[in-house]
């Protein structure tokens, strides 16, 4: 799936089928369902799940916890705009499929 197509699904009632848990968490986060997104990211043991989890904690302002999850994901601590980070993670995960 291309990034633009993924973004377009945000207007739908549910996330696209067949996407990874990390992408599902990011889809929910983009629709302001932080609780649902966090629940999914927390259960995803992959580096992608850790990256989504880090993003969520950074968005909540919990930088110490976010730093832990960035380390688990093997990613540097993000400091830019949250919207830009969401786009970066989604694009990266979509390209890895």
Coordinates of N, CA, C and O in Angstrom, one line a residue:
X1 N 0.9 -1.2 0.0 CA 0.0 0.0 0.0 C 0.9 1.2 0.0 O 1.9 1.3 0.7
X2 N 0.5 2.2 -0.8 CA 1.2 3.5 -0.8 C 0.8 4.4 0.4 O -0.3 4.2 0.9
X3 N 1.7 5.3 0.7 CA 1.4 6.2 1.8 C 0.1 7.0 1.6 O -0.7 7.0 2.6
X4 N -0.1 7.5 0.5 CA -1.3 8.3 0.2 C -2.6 7.4 0.4 O -3.6 7.9 0.9
X5 N -2.5 6.2 0.0 CA -3.7 5.3 0.1 C -3.9 5.0 1.6 O -5.0 4.9 2.0
X6 N -2.8 4.8 2.3 CA -2.9 4.5 3.8 C -3.6 5.7 4.4 O -4.5 5.6 5.2
X7 N -3.1 6.9 4.1 CA -3.6 8.2 4.7 C -5.1 8.3 4.4 O -5.9 8.7 5.2
X8 N -5.5 7.9 3.2 CA -6.9 8.0 2.8 C -7.8 7.1 3.6 O -9.0 7.4 3.8
X9 N -7.3 6.0 4.1 CA -8.1 5.1 4.9 C -8.5 5.7 6.2 O -9.4 5.2 6.9
X10 N -7.9 6.8 6.6 CA -8.2 7.4 7.9 C -9.7 7.9 7.9 O -10.2 8.2 8.9
X11 N -10.2 8.1 6.7 CA -11.6 8.5 6.6 C -12.6 7.3 6.7 O -13.8 7.5 6.9
X12 N -12.1 6.1 6.8 CA -12.9 4.9 6.9 C -13.2 4.6 8.4 O -12.6 5.2 9.3
X13 N -14.1 3.7 8.6 CA -14.5 3.4 10.0 C -13.5 2.4 10.7 O -13.4 2.4 11.9
X14 N -12.7 1.7 9.9 CA -11.8 0.8 10.5 C -10.5 0.8 9.6 O -10.5 1.1 8.4
X15 N -9.4 0.3 10.2 CA -8.1 0.3 9.5 C -8.1 -0.7 8.4 O -8.9 -1.6 8.4
X16 N -7.2 -0.6 7.4 CA -7.2 -1.5 6.3 C -6.8 -2.9 6.9 O -6.1 -3.1 7.8
X17 N -7.4 -3.9 6.2 CA -7.0 -5.3 6.7 C -5.6 -5.7 6.2 O -5.1 -5.1 5.2
X18 N -5.0 -6.6 6.9 CA -3.7 -7.1 6.6 C -2.5 -6.2 6.9 O -1.4 -6.5 6.5
X19 N -2.7 -5.1 7.7 CA -1.6 -4.3 8.0 C -1.0 -4.8 9.3 O -1.7 -5.5 10.1
X20 N 0.2 -4.4 9.6 CA 0.9 -4.9 10.8 C 0.3 -4.2 12.0 O -0.4 -3.2 11.9
X21 N 0.5 -4.8 13.2 CA 0.0 -4.2 14.4 C 0.6 -2.7 14.6 O -0.2 -1.9 15.0
X22 N 1.8 -2.5 14.3 CA 2.4 -1.1 14.4 C 1.6 -0.2 13.5 O 1.3 1.0 14.0
X23 N 1.3 -0.5 12.3 CA 0.6 0.3 11.4 C -0.8 0.5 11.9 O -1.4 1.6 11.8
X24 N -1.4 -0.5 12.5 CA -2.8 -0.4 13.0 C -2.7 0.6 14.2 O -3.6 1.4 14.3
X25 N -1.7 0.5 15.0 CA -1.6 1.5 16.2 C -1.5 2.9 15.7 O -2.1 3.8 16.2
X26 N -0.6 3.1 14.6 CA -0.5 4.4 14.1 C -1.7 4.9 13.4 O -2.0 6.1 13.5
X27 N -2.5 4.0 12.8 CA -3.8 4.4 12.2 C -4.7 4.9 13.3 O -5.4 6.0 13.2
X28 N -4.8 4.2 14.4 CA -5.6 4.6 15.5 C -5.2 5.9 16.1 O -6.0 6.8 16.5
X29 N -3.9 6.1 16.2 CA -3.3 7.3 16.8 C -3.7 8.5 15.9 O -4.1 9.6 16.5
X30 N -3.7 8.3 14.6 CA -4.1 9.4 13.7 C -5.5 9.8 13.8 O -5.9 10.9 13.5
X31 N -6.3 8.9 14.3 CA -7.8 9.1 14.6 C -8.0 9.5 16.0 O -9.2 9.4 16.5
X32 N -7.0 9.8 16.8 CA -7.1 10.2 18.2 C -7.6 9.2 19.1 O -8.1 9.5 20.2
X33 N -7.3 7.9 18.7 CA -7.6 6.8 19.7 C -6.3 6.4 20.3 O -5.8 5.3 20.0
X34 N -5.8 7.2 21.2 CA -4.5 6.9 21.8 C -4.5 5.7 22.7 O -3.6 4.9 22.7
X35 N -5.6 5.5 23.3 CA -5.8 4.3 24.2 C -5.7 3.0 23.4 O -4.9 2.1 23.7
X36 N -6.5 3.0 22.3 CA -6.4 1.8 21.5 C -5.1 1.6 20.8 O -4.6 0.5 20.7
X37 N -4.5 2.7 20.4 CA -3.2 2.6 19.7 C -2.1 2.1 20.7 O -1.3 1.3 20.4
X38 N -2.2 2.6 21.9 CA -1.2 2.2 22.9 C -1.4 0.7 23.3 O -0.4 0.0 23.4
X39 N -2.6 0.3 23.4 CA -2.9 -1.1 23.7 C -2.2 -2.0 22.6 O -1.6 -3.1 22.9
X40 N -2.4 -1.7 21.4 CA -1.9 -2.5 20.3 C -0.3 -2.4 20.3 O 0.3 -3.5 20.2
X41 N 0.2 -1.2 20.4 CA 1.7 -1.1 20.3 C 2.3 -1.8 21.5 O 3.4 -2.4 21.3
X42 N 1.7 -1.8 22.6 CA 2.3 -2.4 23.8 C 2.3 -3.9 23.6 O 3.2 -4.6 24.2
X43 N 1.4 -4.5 22.9 CA 1.4 -6.0 22.7 C 2.3 -6.4 21.5 O 2.5 -7.6 21.3
X44 N 2.8 -5.5 20.7 CA 3.6 -5.8 19.5 C 5.1 -5.9 19.9 O 5.7 -4.9 20.3
X45 N 5.7 -7.1 19.9 CA 7.0 -7.3 20.4 C 8.1 -6.9 19.4 O 9.3 -7.0 19.7
X46 N 7.7 -6.5 18.2 CA 8.7 -6.2 17.1 C 9.3 -4.8 17.3 O 8.8 -4.0 18.0
X47 N 10.4 -4.6 16.6 CA 11.0 -3.2 16.6 C 10.0 -2.2 16.1 O 10.0 -1.1 16.6
X48 N 9.2 -2.6 15.1 CA 8.2 -1.6 14.6 C 7.2 -1.3 15.7 O 6.8 -0.1 15.8
X49 N 6.8 -2.3 16.4 CA 5.9 -2.0 17.5 C 6.5 -1.1 18.6 O 5.8 -0.2 19.1
X50 N 7.8 -1.3 18.9 CA 8.5 -0.4 19.8 C 8.6 1.0 19.3 O 8.4 2.0 20.1
X51 N 8.8 1.2 18.0 CA 8.8 2.5 17.4 C 7.5 3.2 17.5 O 7.4 4.4 17.9
X52 N 6.4 2.5 17.2 CA 5.1 3.1 17.3 C 4.8 3.4 18.8 O 4.3 4.5 19.1
X53 N 5.2 2.5 19.7 CA 5.1 2.8 21.1 C 5.8 4.0 21.6 O 5.3 4.8 22.4
X54 N 7.1 4.2 21.1 CA 7.9 5.3 21.4 C 7.2 6.6 21.0 O 7.1 7.6 21.7
X55 N 6.6 6.6 19.7 CA 5.9 7.7 19.2 C 4.7 8.1 20.1 O 4.5 9.3 20.4
X56 N 4.0 7.1 20.5 CA 2.8 7.4 21.4 C 3.2 8.0 22.7 O 2.6 9.0 23.1
X57 N 4.3 7.5 23.3 CA 4.7 8.1 24.6 C 5.2 9.5 24.4 O 5.0 10.4 25.2
X58 N 5.9 9.7 23.3 CA 6.4 11.1 23.0 C 5.2 12.0 22.8 O 5.2 13.1 23.3
X59 N 4.2 11.5 22.1 CA 3.0 12.3 21.9 C 2.2 12.6 23.2 O 1.6 13.7 23.4
X60 N 2.4 11.8 24.2 CA 1.8 12.0 25.5 C 2.7 12.8 26.4 O 2.2 13.2 27.5
X61 N 3.9 13.2 26.0 CA 4.8 14.0 26.8 C 5.6 13.2 27.7 O 6.3 13.7 28.6
X62 N 5.6 11.8 27.6 CA 6.3 11.0 28.5 C 7.7 10.6 27.9 O 7.9 9.5 27.3
X63 N 8.6 11.6 27.9 CA 9.8 11.5 27.2 C 10.8 10.4 27.7 O 11.5 9.8 26.9
X64 N 10.8 10.2 29.0 CA 11.6 9.1 29.5 C 11.2 7.7 29.0 O 12.0 6.9 28.6
X65 N 9.9 7.5 29.1 CA 9.4 6.2 28.6 C 9.6 6.1 27.1 O 9.9 5.1 26.6
X66 N 9.4 7.2 26.4 CA 9.6 7.2 24.9 C 11.0 6.9 24.6 O 11.3 6.1 23.7
X67 N 12.0 7.4 25.4 CA 13.4 7.1 25.1 C 13.7 5.6 25.2 O 14.4 5.1 24.4
X68 N 13.1 5.0 26.2 CA 13.2 3.6 26.4 C 12.7 2.8 25.1 O 13.4 1.9 24.6
X69 N 11.6 3.2 24.6 CA 11.0 2.5 23.5 C 11.8 2.8 22.2 O 11.9 1.9 21.3
X70 N 12.3 4.0 22.1 CA 13.2 4.3 20.9 C 14.4 3.4 20.9 O 14.8 2.9 19.9
X71 N 15.0 3.2 22.1 CA 16.1 2.3 22.2 C 15.7 0.9 21.8 O 16.5 0.2 21.1
X72 N 14.6 0.4 22.3 CA 14.1 -0.9 21.9 C 13.9 -1.1 20.4 O 14.1 -2.1 19.9
X73 N 13.5 0.0 19.8 CA 13.2 0.0 18.4 C 14.5 0.2 17.6 O 14.5 0.0 16.3
X74 N 15.6 0.6 18.2 CA 16.9 0.8 17.5 C 16.8 2.1 16.8 O 17.5 2.3 15.7
X75 N 16.0 3.1 17.3 CA 15.9 4.4 16.6 C 16.3 5.5 17.5 O 16.2 5.4 18.7
X76 N 16.8 6.6 16.9 CA 17.2 7.7 17.7 C 15.9 8.4 18.3 O 14.9 8.3 17.7
X77 N 16.1 9.1 19.4 CA 15.0 9.8 20.0 C 14.6 10.9 19.1 O 15.4 11.8 18.6
X78 N 13.3 10.9 18.7 CA 12.8 11.9 17.8 C 12.6 13.3 18.5 O 12.3 13.3 19.7
X79 N 12.8 14.3 17.8 CA 12.7 15.7 18.4 C 11.9 16.6 17.5 O 11.5 17.7 17.9
X80 N 11.5 16.2 16.3 CA 10.8 17.0 15.4 C 9.3 17.0 15.7 O 8.8 16.5 16.7
X81 N 8.5 17.5 14.8 CA 7.1 17.6 14.9 C 6.5 16.1 14.9 O 7.0 15.3 14.2
X82 N 5.5 15.9 15.7 CA 4.8 14.6 15.8 C 4.2 14.2 14.5 O 4.3 13.0 14.1
X83 N 3.6 15.1 13.8 CA 3.0 14.8 12.5 C 4.1 14.3 11.5 O 3.8 13.3 10.8
X84 N 5.2 14.9 11.5 CA 6.3 14.5 10.6 C 6.8 13.1 11.0 O 7.1 12.3 10.2
X85 N 6.9 12.9 12.3 CA 7.4 11.6 12.8 C 6.4 10.5 12.4 O 6.7 9.4 11.9
X86 N 5.1 10.8 12.5 CA 4.0 9.8 12.1 C 4.2 9.4 10.7 O 4.2 8.3 10.3
X87 N 4.4 10.4 9.8 CA 4.6 10.2 8.4 C 5.8 9.4 8.1 O 5.8 8.5 7.3
X88 N 6.9 9.7 8.8 CA 8.1 8.9 8.7 C 8.0 7.4 9.0 O 8.4 6.6 8.3
X89 N 7.4 7.2 10.2 CA 7.2 5.8 10.6 C 6.3 5.1 9.7 O 6.6 4.0 9.2
X90 N 5.1 5.7 9.3 CA 4.2 5.0 8.4 C 4.9 4.7 7.1 O 4.8 3.6 6.6
X91 N 5.5 5.7 6.5 CA 6.2 5.5 5.2 C 7.2 4.4 5.3 O 7.3 3.5 4.4
X92 N 8.0 4.3 6.4 CA 9.0 3.3 6.5 C 8.4 1.9 6.7 O 8.8 1.0 6.0
X93 N 7.4 1.8 7.5 CA 6.7 0.5 7.7 C 6.0 0.0 6.4 O 6.0 -1.2 6.1
X94 N 5.4 1.0 5.7 CA 4.8 0.6 4.4 C 5.8 0.1 3.4 O 5.5 -0.8 2.6
X95 N 6.9 0.7 3.3 CA 7.9 0.4 2.4 C 8.6 -1.0 2.7 O 9.1 -1.7 1.8
X96 N 8.5 -1.4 4.0 CA 9.1 -2.6 4.4 C 8.2 -3.8 4.1 O 8.6 -5.0 4.3
X97 N 7.0 -3.6 3.7 CA 6.0 -4.7 3.5 C 6.3 -5.4 2.3 O 6.8 -5.0 1.3

